[in-house]
GROMACS .gro file of N, CA and C in nm:
model
  438
    1MET      N    1  -9.045  -1.746  14.232
    1MET     CA    2  -9.139  -1.709  14.132
    1MET      C    3  -9.190  -1.838  14.062
    2SER      N    4  -9.322  -1.842  14.040
    2SER     CA    5  -9.380  -1.965  13.981
    2SER      C    6  -9.393  -1.947  13.828
    3VAL      N    7  -9.397  -2.060  13.758
    3VAL     CA    8  -9.420  -2.060  13.614
    3VAL      C    9  -9.572  -2.066  13.594
    4ARG      N   10  -9.616  -1.970  13.520
    4ARG     CA   11  -9.765  -1.959  13.491
    4ARG      C   12  -9.794  -2.032  13.357
    5VAL      N   13  -9.886  -2.133  13.372
    5VAL     CA   14  -9.915  -2.223  13.261
    5VAL      C   15 -10.062  -2.215  13.224
    6LEU      N   16 -10.085  -2.210  13.094
    6LEU     CA   17 -10.218  -2.220  13.037
    6LEU      C   18 -10.229  -2.354  12.968
    7ILE      N   19 -10.335  -2.431  12.998
    7ILE     CA   20 -10.355  -2.563  12.930
    7ILE      C   21 -10.460  -2.548  12.827
    8ALA      N   22 -10.437  -2.603  12.706
    8ALA     CA   23 -10.536  -2.605  12.598
    8ALA      C   24 -10.549  -2.747  12.547
    9ASP      N   25 -10.662  -2.808  12.579
    9ASP     CA   26 -10.696  -2.944  12.529
    9ASP      C   27 -10.845  -2.959  12.528
   10ASP      N   28 -10.897  -3.022  12.427
   10ASP     CA   29 -11.042  -3.036  12.416
   10ASP      C   30 -11.106  -3.141  12.505
   11HIS      N   31 -11.025  -3.223  12.572
   11HIS     CA   32 -11.078  -3.327  12.659
   11HIS      C   33 -11.072  -3.281  12.807
   12PRO      N   34 -11.185  -3.270  12.869
   12PRO     CA   35 -11.196  -3.223  13.008
   12PRO      C   36 -11.108  -3.308  13.102
   13ILE      N   37 -11.105  -3.445  13.080
   13ILE     CA   38 -11.028  -3.527  13.164
   13ILE      C   39 -10.879  -3.495  13.158
   14MET      N   40 -10.832  -3.458  13.042
   14MET     CA   41 -10.689  -3.417  13.029
   14MET      C   42 -10.660  -3.290  13.099
   15ARG      N   43 -10.751  -3.189  13.080
   15ARG     CA   44 -10.729  -3.063  13.151
   15ARG      C   45 -10.731  -3.082  13.303
   16THR      N   46 -10.824  -3.162  13.350
   16THR     CA   47 -10.830  -3.190  13.494
   16THR      C   48 -10.709  -3.264  13.546
   17GLY      N   49 -10.668  -3.368  13.474
   17GLY     CA   50 -10.550  -3.444  13.511
   17GLY      C   51 -10.423  -3.365  13.508
   18LEU      N   52 -10.408  -3.275  13.406
   18LEU     CA   53 -10.286  -3.192  13.401
   18LEU      C   54 -10.290  -3.089  13.511
   19GLN      N   55 -10.403  -3.037  13.546
   19GLN     CA   56 -10.410  -2.945  13.658
   19GLN      C   57 -10.369  -3.015  13.789
   20ALA      N   58 -10.420  -3.136  13.805
   20ALA     CA   59 -10.382  -3.209  13.925
   20ALA      C   60 -10.233  -3.240  13.930
   21LEU      N   61 -10.176  -3.277  13.818
   21LEU     CA   62 -10.027  -3.298  13.810
   21LEU      C   63  -9.954  -3.170  13.847
   22PHE      N   64  -9.990  -3.057  13.792
   22PHE     CA   65  -9.916  -2.933  13.820
   22PHE      C   66  -9.937  -2.885  13.962
   23GLU      N   67 -10.048  -2.923  14.026
   23GLU     CA   68 -10.066  -2.889  14.166
   23GLU      C   69  -9.966  -2.958  14.261
   24THR      N   70  -9.903  -3.062  14.207
   24THR     CA   71  -9.795  -3.130  14.290
   24THR      C   72  -9.664  -3.061  14.284
   25ASP      N   73  -9.651  -2.961  14.198
   25ASP     CA   74  -9.528  -2.884  14.188
   25ASP      C   75  -9.550  -2.741  14.225
   26PRO      N   76  -9.496  -2.701  14.343
   26PRO     CA   77  -9.523  -2.567  14.386
   26PRO      C   78  -9.464  -2.451  14.296
   27SER      N   79  -9.381  -2.489  14.204
   27SER     CA   80  -9.324  -2.393  14.115
   27SER      C   81  -9.412  -2.366  13.989
   28ILE      N   82  -9.523  -2.433  13.980
   28ILE     CA   83  -9.609  -2.421  13.856
   28ILE      C   84  -9.751  -2.374  13.906
   29ASP      N   85  -9.800  -2.270  13.839
   29ASP     CA   86  -9.933  -2.214  13.870
   29ASP      C   87 -10.019  -2.223  13.737
   30VAL      N   88 -10.122  -2.301  13.736
   30VAL     CA   89 -10.211  -2.308  13.619
   30VAL      C   90 -10.300  -2.189  13.624
   31VAL      N   91 -10.292  -2.097  13.524
   31VAL     CA   92 -10.374  -1.974  13.522
   31VAL      C   93 -10.505  -1.994  13.450
   32ALA      N   94 -10.511  -2.093  13.360
   32ALA     CA   95 -10.633  -2.130  13.288
   32ALA      C   96 -10.620  -2.264  13.225
   33ALA      N   97 -10.737  -2.327  13.203
   33ALA     CA   98 -10.743  -2.451  13.129
   33ALA      C   99 -10.862  -2.436  13.035
   34VAL      N  100 -10.839  -2.436  12.901
   34VAL     CA  101 -10.940  -2.411  12.808
   34VAL      C  102 -10.955  -2.528  12.708
   35GLY      N  103 -11.071  -2.528  12.642
   35GLY     CA  104 -11.105  -2.639  12.548
   35GLY      C  105 -11.099  -2.615  12.403
   36THR      N  106 -11.070  -2.493  12.362
   36THR     CA  107 -11.063  -2.465  12.218
   36THR      C  108 -10.941  -2.382  12.183
   37PRO      N  109 -10.894  -2.390  12.058
   37PRO     CA  110 -10.780  -2.308  12.015
   37PRO      C  111 -10.805  -2.156  12.031
   38GLY      N  112 -10.928  -2.115  11.997
   38GLY     CA  113 -10.968  -1.976  12.007
   38GLY      C  114 -10.957  -1.923  12.146
   39GLU      N  115 -11.002  -2.008  12.244
   39GLU     CA  116 -10.990  -1.971  12.382
   39GLU      C  117 -10.849  -1.961  12.422
   40ALA      N  118 -10.765  -2.050  12.370
   40ALA     CA  119 -10.624  -2.055  12.408
   40ALA      C  120 -10.553  -1.923  12.366
   41VAL      N  121 -10.583  -1.879  12.244
   41VAL     CA  122 -10.527  -1.758  12.192
   41VAL      C  123 -10.573  -1.637  12.272
   42ALA      N  124 -10.704  -1.633  12.300
   42ALA     CA  125 -10.759  -1.517  12.375
   42ALA      C  126 -10.705  -1.513  12.516
   43GLU      N  127 -10.703  -1.625  12.585
   43GLU     CA  128 -10.650  -1.634  12.722
   43GLU      C  129 -10.498  -1.609  12.729
   44ALA      N  130 -10.425  -1.657  12.631
   44ALA     CA  131 -10.281  -1.621  12.627
   44ALA      C  132 -10.258  -1.475  12.619
   45ALA      N  133 -10.340  -1.406  12.536
   45ALA     CA  134 -10.325  -1.266  12.520
   45ALA      C  135 -10.369  -1.188  12.648
   46ARG      N  136 -10.472  -1.236  12.713
   46ARG     CA  137 -10.519  -1.171  12.830
   46ARG      C  138 -10.444  -1.200  12.959
   47LEU      N  139 -10.399  -1.328  12.976
   47LEU     CA  140 -10.343  -1.366  13.101
   47LEU      C  141 -10.185  -1.366  13.099
   48ARG      N  142 -10.130  -1.366  12.976
   48ARG     CA  143  -9.982  -1.361  12.961
   48ARG      C  144  -9.913  -1.463  13.042
   49PRO      N  145  -9.943  -1.595  13.019
   49PRO     CA  146  -9.873  -1.702  13.083
   49PRO      C  147  -9.728  -1.711  13.037
   50ASP      N  148  -9.647  -1.791  13.108
   50ASP     CA  149  -9.509  -1.817  13.063
   50ASP      C  150  -9.501  -1.929  12.968
   51VAL      N  151  -9.590  -2.022  12.986
   51VAL     CA  152  -9.594  -2.145  12.901
   51VAL      C  153  -9.742  -2.176  12.863
   52VAL      N  154  -9.766  -2.212  12.738
   52VAL     CA  155  -9.895  -2.270  12.695
   52VAL      C  156  -9.868  -2.414  12.661
   53LEU      N  157  -9.950  -2.503  12.715
   53LEU     CA  158  -9.943  -2.645  12.689
   53LEU      C  159 -10.058  -2.671  12.587
   54MET      N  160 -10.023  -2.702  12.466
   54MET     CA  161 -10.120  -2.708  12.354
   54MET      C  162 -10.132  -2.850  12.293
   55ASP      N  163 -10.254  -2.893  12.278
   55ASP     CA  164 -10.281  -3.016  12.202
   55ASP      C  165 -10.280  -2.976  12.051
   56LEU      N  166 -10.262  -3.074  11.966
   56LEU     CA  167 -10.264  -3.043  11.822
   56LEU      C  168 -10.402  -3.057  11.764
   57GLN      N  169 -10.482  -3.157  11.811
   57GLN     CA  170 -10.615  -3.182  11.758
   57GLN      C  171 -10.722  -3.140  11.852
   58PHE      N  172 -10.818  -3.065  11.802
   58PHE     CA  173 -10.939  -3.022  11.876
   58PHE      C  174 -11.061  -3.064  11.801
   59GLN      N  175 -11.144  -3.142  11.869
   59GLN     CA  176 -11.265  -3.193  11.806
   59GLN      C  177 -11.246  -3.253  11.666
   60GLY      N  178 -11.140  -3.330  11.654
   60GLY     CA  179 -11.114  -3.396  11.525
   60GLY      C  180 -11.041  -3.319  11.419
   61GLU      N  181 -11.014  -3.192  11.452
   61GLU     CA  182 -10.942  -3.108  11.352
   61GLU      C  183 -10.808  -3.061  11.406
   62PHE      N  184 -10.709  -3.066  11.322
   62PHE     CA  185 -10.574  -3.026  11.357
   62PHE      C  186 -10.563  -2.875  11.356
   63ARG      N  187 -10.595  -2.808  11.472
   63ARG     CA  188 -10.595  -2.663  11.478
   63ARG      C  189 -10.496  -2.607  11.582
   64GLY      N  190 -10.426  -2.699  11.653
   64GLY     CA  191 -10.334  -2.658  11.756
   64GLY      C  192 -10.215  -2.586  11.701
   65ALA      N  193 -10.166  -2.626  11.585
   65ALA     CA  194 -10.048  -2.559  11.522
   65ALA      C  195 -10.084  -2.415  11.486
   66ASP      N  196 -10.202  -2.394  11.429
   66ASP     CA  197 -10.245  -2.256  11.393
   66ASP      C  198 -10.259  -2.172  11.520
   67ALA      N  199 -10.315  -2.230  11.626
   67ALA     CA  200 -10.321  -2.151  11.755
   67ALA      C  201 -10.183  -2.123  11.810
   68THR      N  202 -10.094  -2.214  11.791
   68THR     CA  203  -9.954  -2.194  11.839
   68THR      C  204  -9.893  -2.076  11.758
   69ARG      N  205  -9.913  -2.073  11.627
   69ARG     CA  206  -9.860  -1.966  11.546
   69ARG      C  207  -9.918  -1.831  11.587
   70ARG      N  208 -10.048  -1.831  11.616
   70ARG     CA  209 -10.108  -1.706  11.664
   70ARG      C  210 -10.061  -1.658  11.800
   71ILE      N  211 -10.043  -1.751  11.885
   71ILE     CA  212  -9.991  -1.723  12.022
   71ILE      C  213  -9.851  -1.669  12.015
   72ARG      N  214  -9.766  -1.734  11.931
   72ARG     CA  215  -9.625  -1.691  11.919
   72ARG      C  216  -9.613  -1.558  11.849
   73ALA      N  217  -9.719  -1.513  11.782
   73ALA     CA  218  -9.719  -1.384  11.718
   73ALA      C  219  -9.760  -1.269  11.815
   74LEU      N  220  -9.803  -1.303  11.932
   74LEU     CA  221  -9.840  -1.201  12.031
   74LEU      C  222  -9.719  -1.120  12.076
   75PRO      N  223  -9.738  -0.997  12.118
   75PRO     CA  224  -9.626  -0.928  12.182
   75PRO      C  225  -9.577  -1.005  12.304
   76GLU      N  226  -9.451  -1.016  12.318
   76GLU     CA  227  -9.388  -1.094  12.430
   76GLU      C  228  -9.460  -1.227  12.448
   77PRO      N  229  -9.450  -1.315  12.349
   77PRO     CA  230  -9.527  -1.438  12.355
   77PRO      C  231  -9.472  -1.538  12.455
   78PRO      N  232  -9.565  -1.623  12.504
   78PRO     CA  233  -9.518  -1.734  12.589
   78PRO      C  234  -9.462  -1.845  12.508
   79ALA      N  235  -9.381  -1.931  12.568
   79ALA     CA  236  -9.338  -2.051  12.505
   79ALA      C  237  -9.461  -2.139  12.492
   80VAL      N  238  -9.463  -2.220  12.383
   80VAL     CA  239  -9.575  -2.318  12.360
   80VAL      C  240  -9.512  -2.456  12.353
   81LEU      N  241  -9.563  -2.548  12.436
   81LEU     CA  242  -9.522  -2.686  12.433
   81LEU      C  243  -9.644  -2.763  12.376
   82ILE      N  244  -9.614  -2.849  12.280
   82ILE     CA  245  -9.716  -2.935  12.231
   82ILE      C  246  -9.723  -3.061  12.310
   83LEU      N  247  -9.845  -3.097  12.356
   83LEU     CA  248  -9.871  -3.225  12.426
   83LEU      C  249  -9.983  -3.295  12.353
   84THR      N  250  -9.948  -3.401  12.280
   84THR     CA  251 -10.046  -3.465  12.192
   84THR      C  252 -10.024  -3.615  12.181
   85ASN      N  253 -10.122  -3.680  12.113
   85ASN     CA  254 -10.108  -3.826  12.078
   85ASN      C  255 -10.044  -3.845  11.939
   86HIS      N  256 -10.030  -3.742  11.865
   86HIS     CA  257  -9.994  -3.746  11.725
   86HIS      C  258  -9.841  -3.730  11.710
   87ASP      N  259  -9.772  -3.831  11.647
   87ASP     CA  260  -9.631  -3.825  11.645
   87ASP      C  261  -9.569  -3.853  11.505
   88THR      N  262  -9.642  -3.817  11.396
   88THR     CA  263  -9.577  -3.834  11.265
   88THR      C  264  -9.481  -3.719  11.240
   89ASP      N  265  -9.387  -3.748  11.148
   89ASP     CA  266  -9.292  -3.643  11.116
   89ASP      C  267  -9.367  -3.515  11.078
   90GLY      N  268  -9.472  -3.526  10.999
   90GLY     CA  269  -9.546  -3.404  10.957
   90GLY      C  270  -9.603  -3.330  11.073
   91ASP      N  271  -9.657  -3.399  11.174
   91ASP     CA  272  -9.709  -3.331  11.294
   91ASP      C  273  -9.603  -3.255  11.366
   92ILE      N  274  -9.490  -3.320  11.380
   92ILE     CA  275  -9.381  -3.256  11.456
   92ILE      C  276  -9.327  -3.133  11.380
   93ILE      N  277  -9.304  -3.150  11.251
   93ILE     CA  278  -9.256  -3.036  11.170
   93ILE      C  279  -9.354  -2.920  11.172
   94THR      N  280  -9.482  -2.952  11.155
   94THR     CA  281  -9.580  -2.842  11.159
   94THR      C  282  -9.580  -2.767  11.292
   95ALA      N  283  -9.570  -2.836  11.399
   95ALA     CA  284  -9.569  -2.775  11.536
   95ALA      C  285  -9.443  -2.691  11.554
   96ILE      N  286  -9.331  -2.745  11.516
   96ILE     CA  287  -9.205  -2.669  11.533
   96ILE      C  288  -9.203  -2.546  11.441
   97GLU      N  289  -9.249  -2.566  11.317
   97GLU     CA  290  -9.249  -2.447  11.229
   97GLU      C  291  -9.350  -2.341  11.279
   98ALA      N  292  -9.449  -2.377  11.352
   98ALA     CA  293  -9.550  -2.283  11.410
   98ALA      C  294  -9.487  -2.207  11.531
   99GLY      N  295  -9.372  -2.251  11.576
   99GLY     CA  296  -9.302  -2.183  11.686
   99GLY      C  297  -9.303  -2.260  11.817
  100ALA      N  298  -9.342  -2.384  11.817
  100ALA     CA  299  -9.348  -2.465  11.944
  100ALA      C  300  -9.206  -2.484  11.992
  101ALA      N  301  -9.189  -2.468  12.125
  101ALA     CA  302  -9.061  -2.483  12.193
  101ALA      C  303  -9.026  -2.630  12.215
  102GLY      N  304  -9.129  -2.713  12.216
  102GLY     CA  305  -9.108  -2.857  12.240
  102GLY      C  306  -9.230  -2.937  12.204
  103TYR      N  307  -9.212  -3.065  12.203
  103TYR     CA  308  -9.318  -3.159  12.155
  103TYR      C  309  -9.312  -3.281  12.240
  104LEU      N  310  -9.418  -3.315  12.311
  104LEU     CA  311  -9.425  -3.429  12.398
  104LEU      C  312  -9.544  -3.505  12.360
  105LEU      N  313  -9.536  -3.641  12.378
  105LEU     CA  314  -9.653  -3.728  12.361
  105LEU      C  315  -9.724  -3.740  12.492
  106LYS      N  316  -9.857  -3.766  12.483
  106LYS     CA  317  -9.941  -3.779  12.607
  106LYS      C  318  -9.903  -3.898  12.688
  107ASP      N  319  -9.827  -3.989  12.637
  107ASP     CA  320  -9.783  -4.106  12.719
  107ASP      C  321  -9.642  -4.085  12.778
  108SER      N  322  -9.596  -3.958  12.774
  108SER     CA  323  -9.467  -3.924  12.838
  108SER      C  324  -9.480  -3.939  12.989
  109PRO      N  325  -9.370  -3.971  13.057
  109PRO     CA  326  -9.375  -3.972  13.205
  109PRO      C  327  -9.401  -3.830  13.260
  110PRO      N  328  -9.477  -3.819  13.366
  110PRO     CA  329  -9.506  -3.689  13.424
  110PRO      C  330  -9.388  -3.604  13.452
  111ASP      N  331  -9.275  -3.670  13.498
  111ASP     CA  332  -9.152  -3.592  13.531
  111ASP      C  333  -9.095  -3.523  13.400
  112ASP      N  334  -9.110  -3.592  13.289
  112ASP     CA  335  -9.063  -3.525  13.156
  112ASP      C  336  -9.146  -3.400  13.128
  113LEU      N  337  -9.277  -3.409  13.150
  113LEU     CA  338  -9.364  -3.295  13.128
  113LEU      C  339  -9.324  -3.182  13.219
  114LEU      N  340  -9.306  -3.208  13.350
  114LEU     CA  341  -9.267  -3.107  13.443
  114LEU      C  342  -9.134  -3.040  13.406
  115ALA      N  343  -9.038  -3.122  13.363
  115ALA     CA  344  -8.905  -3.074  13.326
  115ALA      C  345  -8.924  -2.991  13.195
  116ALA      N  346  -9.003  -3.031  13.102
  116ALA     CA  347  -9.022  -2.955  12.976
  116ALA      C  348  -9.085  -2.817  13.006
  117VAL      N  349  -9.181  -2.812  13.098
  117VAL     CA  350  -9.243  -2.684  13.133
  117VAL      C  351  -9.138  -2.595  13.193
  118ALA      N  352  -9.056  -2.646  13.287
  118ALA     CA  353  -8.953  -2.560  13.348
  118ALA      C  354  -8.855  -2.510  13.245
  119ALA      N  355  -8.811  -2.600  13.152
  119ALA     CA  356  -8.716  -2.564  13.055
  119ALA      C  357  -8.776  -2.457  12.954
  120ALA      N  358  -8.897  -2.477  12.917
  120ALA     CA  359  -8.961  -2.379  12.822
  120ALA      C  360  -8.972  -2.244  12.890
  121ALA      N  361  -9.011  -2.244  13.021
  121ALA     CA  362  -9.022  -2.121  13.093
  121ALA      C  363  -8.891  -2.043  13.109
  122ALA      N  364  -8.785  -2.119  13.116
  122ALA     CA  365  -8.651  -2.064  13.128
  122ALA      C  366  -8.598  -2.020  12.996
  123ALA      N  367  -8.677  -2.034  12.890
  123ALA     CA  368  -8.639  -1.995  12.755
  123ALA      C  369  -8.532  -2.092  12.696
  124ALA      N  370  -8.522  -2.202  12.757
  124ALA     CA  371  -8.438  -2.311  12.701
  124ALA      C  372  -8.512  -2.380  12.593
  125SER      N  373  -8.450  -2.446  12.507
  125SER     CA  374  -8.523  -2.518  12.402
  125SER      C  375  -8.522  -2.670  12.444
  126PRO      N  376  -8.630  -2.713  12.502
  126PRO     CA  377  -8.632  -2.848  12.566
  126PRO      C  378  -8.620  -2.959  12.467
  127ARG      N  379  -8.664  -2.944  12.345
  127ARG     CA  380  -8.654  -3.048  12.242
  127ARG      C  381  -8.691  -3.185  12.295
  128TRP      N  382  -8.798  -3.194  12.374
  128TRP     CA  383  -8.843  -3.320  12.424
  128TRP      C  384  -8.920  -3.398  12.318
  129LEU      N  385  -8.868  -3.511  12.289
  129LEU     CA  386  -8.934  -3.592  12.181
  129LEU      C  387  -8.935  -3.736  12.225
  130PRO      N  388  -8.998  -3.767  12.342
  130PRO     CA  389  -8.999  -3.908  12.387
  130PRO      C  390  -9.075  -3.995  12.283
  131ARG      N  391  -9.016  -4.104  12.248
  131ARG     CA  392  -9.075  -4.199  12.154
  131ARG      C  393  -9.109  -4.133  12.022
  132SER      N  394  -9.016  -4.046  11.973
  132SER     CA  395  -9.036  -3.983  11.849
  132SER      C  396  -9.013  -4.076  11.739
  133PRO      N  397  -9.065  -4.041  11.617
  133PRO     CA  398  -9.053  -4.126  11.505
  133PRO      C  399  -8.902  -4.152  11.471
  134ALA      N  400  -8.864  -4.269  11.420
  134ALA     CA  401  -8.731  -4.302  11.382
  134ALA      C  402  -8.680  -4.201  11.281
  135GLY      N  403  -8.562  -4.162  11.288
  135GLY     CA  404  -8.501  -4.069  11.192
  135GLY      C  405  -8.567  -3.932  11.188
  136CYS      N  406  -8.591  -3.885  11.306
  136CYS     CA  407  -8.668  -3.758  11.324
  136CYS      C  408  -8.606  -3.648  11.239
  137CYS      N  409  -8.685  -3.550  11.205
  137CYS     CA  410  -8.645  -3.447  11.107
  137CYS      C  411  -8.536  -3.348  11.167
  138PRO      N  412  -8.463  -3.277  11.082
  138PRO     CA  413  -8.359  -3.182  11.127
  138PRO      C  414  -8.424  -3.061  11.201
  139ALA      N  415  -8.550  -3.030  11.168
  139ALA     CA  416  -8.616  -2.914  11.238
  139ALA      C  417  -8.625  -2.944  11.390
  140CYS      N  418  -8.639  -3.071  11.428
  140CYS     CA  419  -8.651  -3.104  11.566
  140CYS      C  420  -8.521  -3.089  11.644
  141ALA      N  421  -8.411  -3.094  11.571
  141ALA     CA  422  -8.282  -3.080  11.637
  141ALA      C  423  -8.255  -2.941  11.685
  142SER      N  424  -8.312  -2.840  11.624
  142SER     CA  425  -8.292  -2.707  11.666
  142SER      C  426  -8.424  -2.619  11.634
  143PRO      N  427  -8.528  -2.638  11.715
  143PRO     CA  428  -8.652  -2.571  11.687
  143PRO      C  429  -8.638  -2.422  11.704
  144PRO      N  430  -8.716  -2.339  11.620
  144PRO     CA  431  -8.707  -2.198  11.635
  144PRO      C  432  -8.784  -2.146  11.757
  145GLY      N  433  -8.775  -2.027  11.794
  145GLY     CA  434  -8.850  -1.964  11.904
  145GLY      C  435  -8.790  -2.004  12.037
  146ARG      N  436  -8.876  -1.996  12.138
  146ARG     CA  437  -8.834  -2.027  12.276
  146ARG      C  438  -8.832  -2.177  12.301
   0.00000   0.00000   0.00000
């Protein structure tokens, strides 16, 4: 059985690159790649993926955490992994409090991302924080949700 993934990022090159990466892993099936938080919420409700890969910032506005909160409020919600460039304590805390299962930076090795998707789909708490800020917050040690 494959892991169904929805990608949400406002940069077309990121969506295309992530799709190409996931095509190298036969256990992952990208069901949609969208460019706005609203599309992410709508497609998550419609397609019922196992994992949503969510950026935090869309068109210069931090709206990914709100979309994460809305997706996690769906009936039988998917796990949400944050994949972003933003790594302040506040960014991490906001994402985790919104229900994110994990948090990765966009400069993470591809194998870390593939492992995080598999862990999130298995309802494990991946807690991936490569190159996280020093003295990371207690919320990151045991994030809520999937």
